[in-house]
PDB file of C-alpha atoms in Angstrom:
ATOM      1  CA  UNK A1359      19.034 -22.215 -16.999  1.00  0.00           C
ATOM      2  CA  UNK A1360      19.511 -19.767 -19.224  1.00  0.00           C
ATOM      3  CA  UNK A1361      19.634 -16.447 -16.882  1.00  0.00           C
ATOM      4  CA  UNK A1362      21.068 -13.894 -19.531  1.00  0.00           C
ATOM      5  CA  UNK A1363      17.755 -14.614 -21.628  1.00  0.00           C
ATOM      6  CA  UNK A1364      15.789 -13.579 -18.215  1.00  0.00           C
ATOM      7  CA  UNK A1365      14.681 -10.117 -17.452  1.00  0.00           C
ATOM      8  CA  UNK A1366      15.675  -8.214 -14.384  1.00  0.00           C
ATOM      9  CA  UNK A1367      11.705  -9.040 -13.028  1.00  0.00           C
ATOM     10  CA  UNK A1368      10.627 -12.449 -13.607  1.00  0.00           C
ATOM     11  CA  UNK A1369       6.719 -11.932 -15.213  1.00  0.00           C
ATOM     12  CA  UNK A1370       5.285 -14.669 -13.289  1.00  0.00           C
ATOM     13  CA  UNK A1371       2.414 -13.943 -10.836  1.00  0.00           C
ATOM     14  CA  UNK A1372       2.626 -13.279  -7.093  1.00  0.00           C
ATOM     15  CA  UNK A1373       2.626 -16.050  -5.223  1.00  0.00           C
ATOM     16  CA  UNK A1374      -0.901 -16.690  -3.348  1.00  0.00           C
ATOM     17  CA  UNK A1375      -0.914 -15.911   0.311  1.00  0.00           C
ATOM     18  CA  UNK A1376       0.072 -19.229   1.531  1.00  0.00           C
ATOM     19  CA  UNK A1377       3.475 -19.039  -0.395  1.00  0.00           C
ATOM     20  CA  UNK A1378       4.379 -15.371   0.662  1.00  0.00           C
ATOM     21  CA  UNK A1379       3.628 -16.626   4.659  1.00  0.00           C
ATOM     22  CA  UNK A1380       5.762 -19.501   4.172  1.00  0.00           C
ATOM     23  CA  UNK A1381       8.725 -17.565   2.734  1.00  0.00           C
ATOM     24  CA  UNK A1382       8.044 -15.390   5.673  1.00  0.00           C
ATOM     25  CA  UNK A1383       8.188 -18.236   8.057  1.00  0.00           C
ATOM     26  CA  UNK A1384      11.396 -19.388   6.363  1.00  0.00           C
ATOM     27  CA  UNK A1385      13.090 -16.248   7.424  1.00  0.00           C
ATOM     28  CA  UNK A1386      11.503 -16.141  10.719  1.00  0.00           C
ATOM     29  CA  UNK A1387      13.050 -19.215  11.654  1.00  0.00           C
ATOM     30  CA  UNK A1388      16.290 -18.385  10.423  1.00  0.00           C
ATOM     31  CA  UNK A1389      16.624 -15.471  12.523  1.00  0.00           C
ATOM     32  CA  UNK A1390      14.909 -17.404  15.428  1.00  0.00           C
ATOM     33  CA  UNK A1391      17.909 -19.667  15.236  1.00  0.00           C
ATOM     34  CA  UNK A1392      20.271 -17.090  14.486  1.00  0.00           C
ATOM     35  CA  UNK A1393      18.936 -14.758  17.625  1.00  0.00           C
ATOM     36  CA  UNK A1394      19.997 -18.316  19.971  1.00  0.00           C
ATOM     37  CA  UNK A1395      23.221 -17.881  18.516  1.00  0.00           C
ATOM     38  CA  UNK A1396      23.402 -13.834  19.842  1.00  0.00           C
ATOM     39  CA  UNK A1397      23.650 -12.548  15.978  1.00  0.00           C
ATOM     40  CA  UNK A1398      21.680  -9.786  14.385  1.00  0.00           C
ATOM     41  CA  UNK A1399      18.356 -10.694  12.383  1.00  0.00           C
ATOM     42  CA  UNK A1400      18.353 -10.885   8.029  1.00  0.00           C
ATOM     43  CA  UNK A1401      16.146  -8.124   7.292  1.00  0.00           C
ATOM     44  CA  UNK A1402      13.833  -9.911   3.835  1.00  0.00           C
ATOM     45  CA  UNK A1403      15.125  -7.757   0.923  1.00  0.00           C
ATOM     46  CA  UNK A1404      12.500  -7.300  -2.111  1.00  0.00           C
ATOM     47  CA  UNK A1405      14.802  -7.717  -5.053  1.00  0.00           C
ATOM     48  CA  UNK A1406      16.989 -10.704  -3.365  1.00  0.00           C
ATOM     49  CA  UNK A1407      13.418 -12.501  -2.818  1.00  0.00           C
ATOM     50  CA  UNK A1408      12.674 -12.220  -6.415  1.00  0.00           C
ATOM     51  CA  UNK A1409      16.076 -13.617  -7.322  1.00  0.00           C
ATOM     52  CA  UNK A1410      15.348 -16.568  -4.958  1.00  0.00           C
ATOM     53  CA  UNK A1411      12.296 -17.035  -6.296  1.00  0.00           C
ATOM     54  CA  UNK A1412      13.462 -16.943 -10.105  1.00  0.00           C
ATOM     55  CA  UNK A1413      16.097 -19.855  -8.862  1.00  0.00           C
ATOM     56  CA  UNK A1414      13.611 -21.912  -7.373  1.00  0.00           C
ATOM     57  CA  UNK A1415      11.167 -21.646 -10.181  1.00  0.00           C
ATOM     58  CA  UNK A1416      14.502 -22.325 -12.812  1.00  0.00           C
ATOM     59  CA  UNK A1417      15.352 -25.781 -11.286  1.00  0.00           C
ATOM     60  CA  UNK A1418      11.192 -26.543 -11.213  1.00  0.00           C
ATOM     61  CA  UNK A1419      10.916 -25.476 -15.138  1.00  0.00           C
ATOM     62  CA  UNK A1420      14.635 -27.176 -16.230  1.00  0.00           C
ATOM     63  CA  UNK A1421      14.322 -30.361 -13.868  1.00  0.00           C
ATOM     64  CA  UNK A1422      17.321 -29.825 -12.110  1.00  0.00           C
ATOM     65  CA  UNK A1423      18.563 -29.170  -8.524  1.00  0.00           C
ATOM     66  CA  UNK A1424      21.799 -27.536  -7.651  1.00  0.00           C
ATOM     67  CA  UNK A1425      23.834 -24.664  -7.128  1.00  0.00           C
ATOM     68  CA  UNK A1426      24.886 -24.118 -10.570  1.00  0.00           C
ATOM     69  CA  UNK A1427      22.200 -24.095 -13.606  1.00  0.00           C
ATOM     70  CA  UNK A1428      22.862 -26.474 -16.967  1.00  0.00           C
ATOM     71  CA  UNK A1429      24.406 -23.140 -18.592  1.00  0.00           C
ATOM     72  CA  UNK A1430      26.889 -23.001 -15.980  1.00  0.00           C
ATOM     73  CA  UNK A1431      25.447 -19.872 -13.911  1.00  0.00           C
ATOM     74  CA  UNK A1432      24.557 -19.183 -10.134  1.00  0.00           C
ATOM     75  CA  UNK A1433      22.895 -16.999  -7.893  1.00  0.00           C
ATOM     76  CA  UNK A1434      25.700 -14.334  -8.950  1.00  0.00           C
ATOM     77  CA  UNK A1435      24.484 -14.202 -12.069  1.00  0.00           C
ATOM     78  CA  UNK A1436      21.061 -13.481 -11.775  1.00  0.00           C
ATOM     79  CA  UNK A1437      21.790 -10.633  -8.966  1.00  0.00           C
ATOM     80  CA  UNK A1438      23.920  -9.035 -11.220  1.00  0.00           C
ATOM     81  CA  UNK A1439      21.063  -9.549 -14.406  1.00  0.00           C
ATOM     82  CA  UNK A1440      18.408  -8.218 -12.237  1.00  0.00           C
ATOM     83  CA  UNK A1441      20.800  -5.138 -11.074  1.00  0.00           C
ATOM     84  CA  UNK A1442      21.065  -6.128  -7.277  1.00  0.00           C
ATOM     85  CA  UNK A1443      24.313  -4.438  -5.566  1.00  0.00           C
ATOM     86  CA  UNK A1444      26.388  -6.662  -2.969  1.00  0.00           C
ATOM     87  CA  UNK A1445      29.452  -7.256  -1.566  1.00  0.00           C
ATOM     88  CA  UNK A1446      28.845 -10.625  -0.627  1.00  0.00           C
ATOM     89  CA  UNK A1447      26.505 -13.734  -1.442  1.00  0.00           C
ATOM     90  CA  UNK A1448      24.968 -17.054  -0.776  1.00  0.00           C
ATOM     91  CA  UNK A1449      22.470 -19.685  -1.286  1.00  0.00           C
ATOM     92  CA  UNK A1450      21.032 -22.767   0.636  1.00  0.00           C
ATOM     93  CA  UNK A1451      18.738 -24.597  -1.578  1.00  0.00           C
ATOM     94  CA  UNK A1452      16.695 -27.519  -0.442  1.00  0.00           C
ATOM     95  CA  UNK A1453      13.070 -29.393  -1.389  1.00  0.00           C
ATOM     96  CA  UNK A1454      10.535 -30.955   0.260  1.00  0.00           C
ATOM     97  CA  UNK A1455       7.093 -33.529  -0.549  1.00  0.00           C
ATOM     98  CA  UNK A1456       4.244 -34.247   0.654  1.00  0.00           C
ATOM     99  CA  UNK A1457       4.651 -31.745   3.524  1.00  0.00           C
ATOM    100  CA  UNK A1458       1.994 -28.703   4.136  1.00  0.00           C
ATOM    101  CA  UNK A1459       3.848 -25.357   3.696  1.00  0.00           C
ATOM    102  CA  UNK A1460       4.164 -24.525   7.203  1.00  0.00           C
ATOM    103  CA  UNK A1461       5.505 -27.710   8.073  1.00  0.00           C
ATOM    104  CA  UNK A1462       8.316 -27.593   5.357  1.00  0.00           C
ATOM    105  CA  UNK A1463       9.350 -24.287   6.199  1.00  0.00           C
ATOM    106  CA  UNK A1464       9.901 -25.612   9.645  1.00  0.00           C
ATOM    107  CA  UNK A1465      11.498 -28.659   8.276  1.00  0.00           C
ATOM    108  CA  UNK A1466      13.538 -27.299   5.723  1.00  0.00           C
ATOM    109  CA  UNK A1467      15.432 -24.909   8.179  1.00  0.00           C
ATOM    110  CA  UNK A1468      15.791 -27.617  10.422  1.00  0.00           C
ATOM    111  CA  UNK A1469      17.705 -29.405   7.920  1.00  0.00           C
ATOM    112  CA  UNK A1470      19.591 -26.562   6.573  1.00  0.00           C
ATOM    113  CA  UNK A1471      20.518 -26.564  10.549  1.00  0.00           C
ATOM    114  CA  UNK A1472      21.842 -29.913  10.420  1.00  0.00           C
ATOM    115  CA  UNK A1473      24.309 -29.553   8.018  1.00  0.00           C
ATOM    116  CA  UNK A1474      27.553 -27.943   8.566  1.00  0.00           C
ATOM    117  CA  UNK A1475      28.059 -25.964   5.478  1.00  0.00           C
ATOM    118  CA  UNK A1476      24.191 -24.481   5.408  1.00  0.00           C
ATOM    119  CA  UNK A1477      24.619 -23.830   9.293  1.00  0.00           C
ATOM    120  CA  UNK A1478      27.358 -21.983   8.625  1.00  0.00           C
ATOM    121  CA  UNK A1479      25.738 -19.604   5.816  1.00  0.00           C
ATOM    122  CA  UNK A1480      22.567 -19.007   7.878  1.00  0.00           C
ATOM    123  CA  UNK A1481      24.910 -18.029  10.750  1.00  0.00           C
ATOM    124  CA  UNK A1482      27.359 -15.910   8.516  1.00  0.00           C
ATOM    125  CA  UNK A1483      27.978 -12.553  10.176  1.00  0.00           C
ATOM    126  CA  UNK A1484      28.799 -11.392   6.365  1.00  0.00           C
ATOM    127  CA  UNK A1485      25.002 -10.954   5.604  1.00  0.00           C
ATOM    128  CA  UNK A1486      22.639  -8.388   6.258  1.00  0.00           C
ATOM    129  CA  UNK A1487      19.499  -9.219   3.567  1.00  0.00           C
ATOM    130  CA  UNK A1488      18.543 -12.085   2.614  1.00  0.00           C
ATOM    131  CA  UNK A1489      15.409 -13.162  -0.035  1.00  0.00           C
ATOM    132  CA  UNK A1490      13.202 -16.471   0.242  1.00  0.00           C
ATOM    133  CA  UNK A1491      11.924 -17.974  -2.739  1.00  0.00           C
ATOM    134  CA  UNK A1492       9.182 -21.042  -3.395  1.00  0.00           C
ATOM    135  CA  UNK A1493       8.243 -22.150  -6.362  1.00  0.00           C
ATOM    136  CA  UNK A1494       5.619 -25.762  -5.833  1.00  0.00           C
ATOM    137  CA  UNK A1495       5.598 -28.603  -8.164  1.00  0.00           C
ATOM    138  CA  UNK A1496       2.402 -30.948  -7.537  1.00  0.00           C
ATOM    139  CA  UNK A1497       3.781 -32.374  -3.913  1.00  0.00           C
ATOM    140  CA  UNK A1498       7.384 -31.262  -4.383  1.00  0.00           C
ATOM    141  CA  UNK A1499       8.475 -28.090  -3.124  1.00  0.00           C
ATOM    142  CA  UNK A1500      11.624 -26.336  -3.333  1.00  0.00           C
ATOM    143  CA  UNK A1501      13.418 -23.682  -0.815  1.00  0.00           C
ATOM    144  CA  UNK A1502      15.735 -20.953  -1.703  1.00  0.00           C
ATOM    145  CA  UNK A1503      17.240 -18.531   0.482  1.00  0.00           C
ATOM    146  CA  UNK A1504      20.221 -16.151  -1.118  1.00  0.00           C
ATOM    147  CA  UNK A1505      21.752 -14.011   1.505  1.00  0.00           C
ATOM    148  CA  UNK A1506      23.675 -10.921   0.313  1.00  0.00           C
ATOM    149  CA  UNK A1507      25.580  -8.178   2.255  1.00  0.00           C
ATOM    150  CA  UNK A1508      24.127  -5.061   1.137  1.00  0.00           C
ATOM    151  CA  UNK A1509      24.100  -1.124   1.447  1.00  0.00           C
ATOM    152  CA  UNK A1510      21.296  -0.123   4.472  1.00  0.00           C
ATOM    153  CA  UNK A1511      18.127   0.263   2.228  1.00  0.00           C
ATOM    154  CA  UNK A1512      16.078  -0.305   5.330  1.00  0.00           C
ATOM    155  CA  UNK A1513      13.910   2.851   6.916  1.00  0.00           C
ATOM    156  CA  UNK A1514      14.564   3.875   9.779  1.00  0.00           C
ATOM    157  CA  UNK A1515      11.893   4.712  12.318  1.00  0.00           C
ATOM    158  CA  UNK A1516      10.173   7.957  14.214  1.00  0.00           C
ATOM    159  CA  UNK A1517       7.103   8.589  16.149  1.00  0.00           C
ATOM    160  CA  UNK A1518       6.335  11.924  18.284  1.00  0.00           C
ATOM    161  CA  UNK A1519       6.013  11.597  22.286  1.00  0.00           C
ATOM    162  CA  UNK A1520       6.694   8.314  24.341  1.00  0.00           C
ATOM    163  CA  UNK A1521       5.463   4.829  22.286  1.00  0.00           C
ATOM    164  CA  UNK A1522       2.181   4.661  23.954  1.00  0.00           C
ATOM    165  CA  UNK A1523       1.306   8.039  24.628  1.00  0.00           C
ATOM    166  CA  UNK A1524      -1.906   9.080  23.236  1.00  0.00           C
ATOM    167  CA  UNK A1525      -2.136  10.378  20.035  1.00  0.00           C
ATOM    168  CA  UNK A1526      -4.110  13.480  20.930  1.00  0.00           C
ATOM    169  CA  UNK A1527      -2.905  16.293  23.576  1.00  0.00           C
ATOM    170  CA  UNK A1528      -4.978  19.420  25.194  1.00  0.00           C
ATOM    171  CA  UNK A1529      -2.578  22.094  26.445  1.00  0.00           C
ATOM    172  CA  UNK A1530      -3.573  25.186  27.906  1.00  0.00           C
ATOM    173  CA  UNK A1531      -3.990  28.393  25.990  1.00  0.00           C
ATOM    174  CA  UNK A1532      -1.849  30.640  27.712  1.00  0.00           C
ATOM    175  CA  UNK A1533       1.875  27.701  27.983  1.00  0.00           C
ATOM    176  CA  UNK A1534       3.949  26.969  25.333  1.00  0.00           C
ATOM    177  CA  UNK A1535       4.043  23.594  24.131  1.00  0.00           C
ATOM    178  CA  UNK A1536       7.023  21.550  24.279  1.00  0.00           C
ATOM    179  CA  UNK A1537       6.551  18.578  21.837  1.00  0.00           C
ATOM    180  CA  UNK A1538       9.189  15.664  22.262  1.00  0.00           C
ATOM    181  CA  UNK A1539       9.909  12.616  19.219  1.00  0.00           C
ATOM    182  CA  UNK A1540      12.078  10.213  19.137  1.00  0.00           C
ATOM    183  CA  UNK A1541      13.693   7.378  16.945  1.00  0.00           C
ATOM    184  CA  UNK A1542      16.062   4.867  15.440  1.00  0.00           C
ATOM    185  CA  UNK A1543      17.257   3.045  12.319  1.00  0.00           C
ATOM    186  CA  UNK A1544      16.402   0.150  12.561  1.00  0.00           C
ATOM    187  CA  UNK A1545      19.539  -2.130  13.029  1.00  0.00           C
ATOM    188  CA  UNK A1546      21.083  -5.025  10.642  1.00  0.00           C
ATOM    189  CA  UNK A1547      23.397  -7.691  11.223  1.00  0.00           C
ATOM    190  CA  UNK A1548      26.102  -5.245   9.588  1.00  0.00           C
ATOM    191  CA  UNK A1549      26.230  -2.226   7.931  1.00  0.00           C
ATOM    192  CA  UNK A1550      23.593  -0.429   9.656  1.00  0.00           C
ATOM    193  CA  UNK A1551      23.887   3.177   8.192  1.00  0.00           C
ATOM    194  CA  UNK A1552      22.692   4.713  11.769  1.00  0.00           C
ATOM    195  CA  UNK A1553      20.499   8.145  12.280  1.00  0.00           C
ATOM    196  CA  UNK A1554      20.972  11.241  10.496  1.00  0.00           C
ATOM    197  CA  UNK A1555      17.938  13.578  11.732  1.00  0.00           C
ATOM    198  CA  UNK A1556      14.217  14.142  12.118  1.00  0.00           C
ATOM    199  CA  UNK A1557      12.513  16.404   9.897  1.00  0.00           C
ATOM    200  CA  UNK A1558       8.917  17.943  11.514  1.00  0.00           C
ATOM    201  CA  UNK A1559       5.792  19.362  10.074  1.00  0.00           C
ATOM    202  CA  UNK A1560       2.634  21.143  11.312  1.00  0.00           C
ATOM    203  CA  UNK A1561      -0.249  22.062  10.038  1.00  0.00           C
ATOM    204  CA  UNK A1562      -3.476  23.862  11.723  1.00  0.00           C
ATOM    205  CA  UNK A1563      -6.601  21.620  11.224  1.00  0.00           C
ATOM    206  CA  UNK A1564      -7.764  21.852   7.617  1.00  0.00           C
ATOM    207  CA  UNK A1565      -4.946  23.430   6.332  1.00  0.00           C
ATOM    208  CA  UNK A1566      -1.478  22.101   4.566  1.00  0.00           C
ATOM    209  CA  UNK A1567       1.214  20.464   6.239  1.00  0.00           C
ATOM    210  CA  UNK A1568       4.489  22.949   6.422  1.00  0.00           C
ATOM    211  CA  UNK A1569       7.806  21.848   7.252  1.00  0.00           C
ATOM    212  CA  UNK A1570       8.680  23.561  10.566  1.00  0.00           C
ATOM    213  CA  UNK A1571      11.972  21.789  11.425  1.00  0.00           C
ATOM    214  CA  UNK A1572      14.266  19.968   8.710  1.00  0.00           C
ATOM    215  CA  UNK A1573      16.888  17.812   9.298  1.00  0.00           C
ATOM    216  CA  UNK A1574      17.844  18.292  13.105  1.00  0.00           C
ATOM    217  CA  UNK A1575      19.122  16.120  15.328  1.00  0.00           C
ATOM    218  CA  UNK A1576      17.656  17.465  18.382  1.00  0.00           C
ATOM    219  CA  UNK A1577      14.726  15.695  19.706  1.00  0.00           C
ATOM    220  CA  UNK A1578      12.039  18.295  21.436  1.00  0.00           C
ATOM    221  CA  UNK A1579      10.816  21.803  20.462  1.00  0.00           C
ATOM    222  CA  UNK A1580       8.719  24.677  21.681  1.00  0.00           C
ATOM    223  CA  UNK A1581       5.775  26.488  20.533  1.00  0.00           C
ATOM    224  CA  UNK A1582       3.584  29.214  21.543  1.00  0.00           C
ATOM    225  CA  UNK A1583       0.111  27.989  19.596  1.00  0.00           C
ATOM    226  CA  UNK A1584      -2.883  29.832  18.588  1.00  0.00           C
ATOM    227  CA  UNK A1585      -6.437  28.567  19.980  1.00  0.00           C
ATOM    228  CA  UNK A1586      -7.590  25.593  17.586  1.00  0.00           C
ATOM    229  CA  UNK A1587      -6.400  22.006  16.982  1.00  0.00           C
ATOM    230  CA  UNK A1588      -2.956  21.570  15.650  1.00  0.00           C
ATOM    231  CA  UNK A1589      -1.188  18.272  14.176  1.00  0.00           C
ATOM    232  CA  UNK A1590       2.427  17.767  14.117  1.00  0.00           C
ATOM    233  CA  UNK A1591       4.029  15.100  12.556  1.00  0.00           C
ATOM    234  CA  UNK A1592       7.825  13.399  12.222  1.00  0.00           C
ATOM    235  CA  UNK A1593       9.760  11.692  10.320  1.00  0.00           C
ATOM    236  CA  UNK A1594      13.798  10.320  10.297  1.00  0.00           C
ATOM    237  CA  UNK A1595      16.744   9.950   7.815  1.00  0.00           C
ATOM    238  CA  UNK A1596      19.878   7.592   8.167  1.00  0.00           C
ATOM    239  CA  UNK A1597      22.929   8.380   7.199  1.00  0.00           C
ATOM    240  CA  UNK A1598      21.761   6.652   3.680  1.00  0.00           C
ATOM    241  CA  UNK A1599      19.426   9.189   2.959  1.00  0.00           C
ATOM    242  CA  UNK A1600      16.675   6.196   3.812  1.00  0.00           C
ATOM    243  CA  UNK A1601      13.395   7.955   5.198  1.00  0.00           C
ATOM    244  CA  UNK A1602      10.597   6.685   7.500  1.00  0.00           C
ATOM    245  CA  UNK A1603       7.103   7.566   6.367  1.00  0.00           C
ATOM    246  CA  UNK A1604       5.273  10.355   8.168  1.00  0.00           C
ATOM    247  CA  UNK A1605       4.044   8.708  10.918  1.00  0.00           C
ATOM    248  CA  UNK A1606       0.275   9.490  12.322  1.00  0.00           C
ATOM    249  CA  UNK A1607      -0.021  12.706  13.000  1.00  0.00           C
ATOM    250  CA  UNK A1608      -0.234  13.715  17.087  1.00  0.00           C
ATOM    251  CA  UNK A1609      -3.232  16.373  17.583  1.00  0.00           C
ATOM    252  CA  UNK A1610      -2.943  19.078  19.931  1.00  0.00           C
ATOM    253  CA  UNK A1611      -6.098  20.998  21.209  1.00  0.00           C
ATOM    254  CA  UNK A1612      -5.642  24.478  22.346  1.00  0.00           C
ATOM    255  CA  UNK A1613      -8.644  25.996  23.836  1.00  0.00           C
ATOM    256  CA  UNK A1614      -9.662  29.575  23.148  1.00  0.00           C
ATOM    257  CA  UNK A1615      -9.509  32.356  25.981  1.00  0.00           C
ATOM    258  CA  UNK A1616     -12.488  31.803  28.326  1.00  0.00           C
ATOM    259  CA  UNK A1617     -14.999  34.522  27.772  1.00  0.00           C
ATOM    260  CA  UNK A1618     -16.184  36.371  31.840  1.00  0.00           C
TER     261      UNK A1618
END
């Protein structure tokens, strides 16, 4: 396989929707089995999963199987081609026939269980991403998973008022509001970059949001609103400058005066 002819982003089609759920399943069982062993989950990194695809379509289109291509390159190789940062790497490979998809994903990782130097990759603490890859030949399918220890490029998350509170609140005219958010980043097995701050907007119904609180850490604030329905909105930073996306906005009704 010759990966410095490659681009960064293979040009070969998504996989259909049967592919994409099985390299989800792949990972799903992997962190299954990596929860029973009280480790962190491998969050499924976009640019890893297109490396593991590209190696798992290379050994379908050059008839091989192995680590190490017929040019002499690896995983390594193409992460660094495709301009994917790490500190760290690795790479179970495997195939399957005659199996449906969600069979062999279950298989495979059963396998890759089974044997001590696999086990020990899908149970590295070293890793924090990893990327599945399928590519399907007739019967034959083949499995790659390339973990990588990476910066935190995950979001973290935010939402105004308890989980399950409704999204819409009536206050009285005449009190001040006290709206309340809270939020995490979401954690990896290592390197998790933790919570910066929450940045809030409002805006009065019809109009444009405004940023009325940017980058605090505090999680509640007071208002004294004008009759008329208000939305608020949140969202969080890590310490990587990662942002959530402005969640649904919470509506608050504030009646006008009553008229005697």
């Amino acid at each position: 396989m010759l990966l410095t002819l490659l681009p960064a982003v293979t040009l070969a089609a998504d996989p259909p929707d049967p592919v994409l759920s099985a390299e989800w399943a792949v990972l799903s069982e992997v962190n299954r089995f990596r929860d029973n062993q009280g480790l962190g989950p491998l969050r499924m990194a976009e640019d890893v999963r297109e490396v593991s695809r590209e190696r798992s379509r290379s050994m379908k289109r050059l008839d091989y199987f192995g680590h190490v291509s017929p040019s002499g390159n690896d995983a390594s190789d193409l992460l660094r081609s495709s301009g994917v940062g790490y500190r760290a790497w690795g790479e179970v490979i495997g195939w399957t026939v005659n199996m449906e998809l969600g069979e062999g994903s279950r298989w495979m990782v059963d396998w890759w269980k089974n044997s001590p130097v696999h086990r020990e990759l899908m149970l590295s603490r070293a890793f924090n991403y990893a990327g599945v890859g399928i590519a399907q030949e007739g019967s034959r399918v083949i499995w790659t998973i390339v973990f990588v220890n990476q910066a935190d490029s995950t979001a973290p998350v935010a939402r105004i008022g308890r989980p399950n509170r409704t999204s819409s609140l009536r206050v009285a005219a005449t009190t001040q509001t006290v709206l309340r958010w809270w939020g995490h980043d979401r954690p990896l097995a290592t390197r998790t970059a933790g919570l910066d701050s929450f940045s809030i907007q409002h805006k009065v119904q019809g109009g444009r949001w405004q940023t009325v609180i940017e980058r605090t850490t505090a999680r509640e604030a007071s208002w004294n609103l004008s009759p008329g329905s208000h939305l608020f909105r949140v969202r969080a930073r890590d310490n990587r400058g990662n942002t959530s996306y402005w969640q649904d906005a919470t509506r608050i009704e504030v009646p006008g005066p009553r008229v005697l």
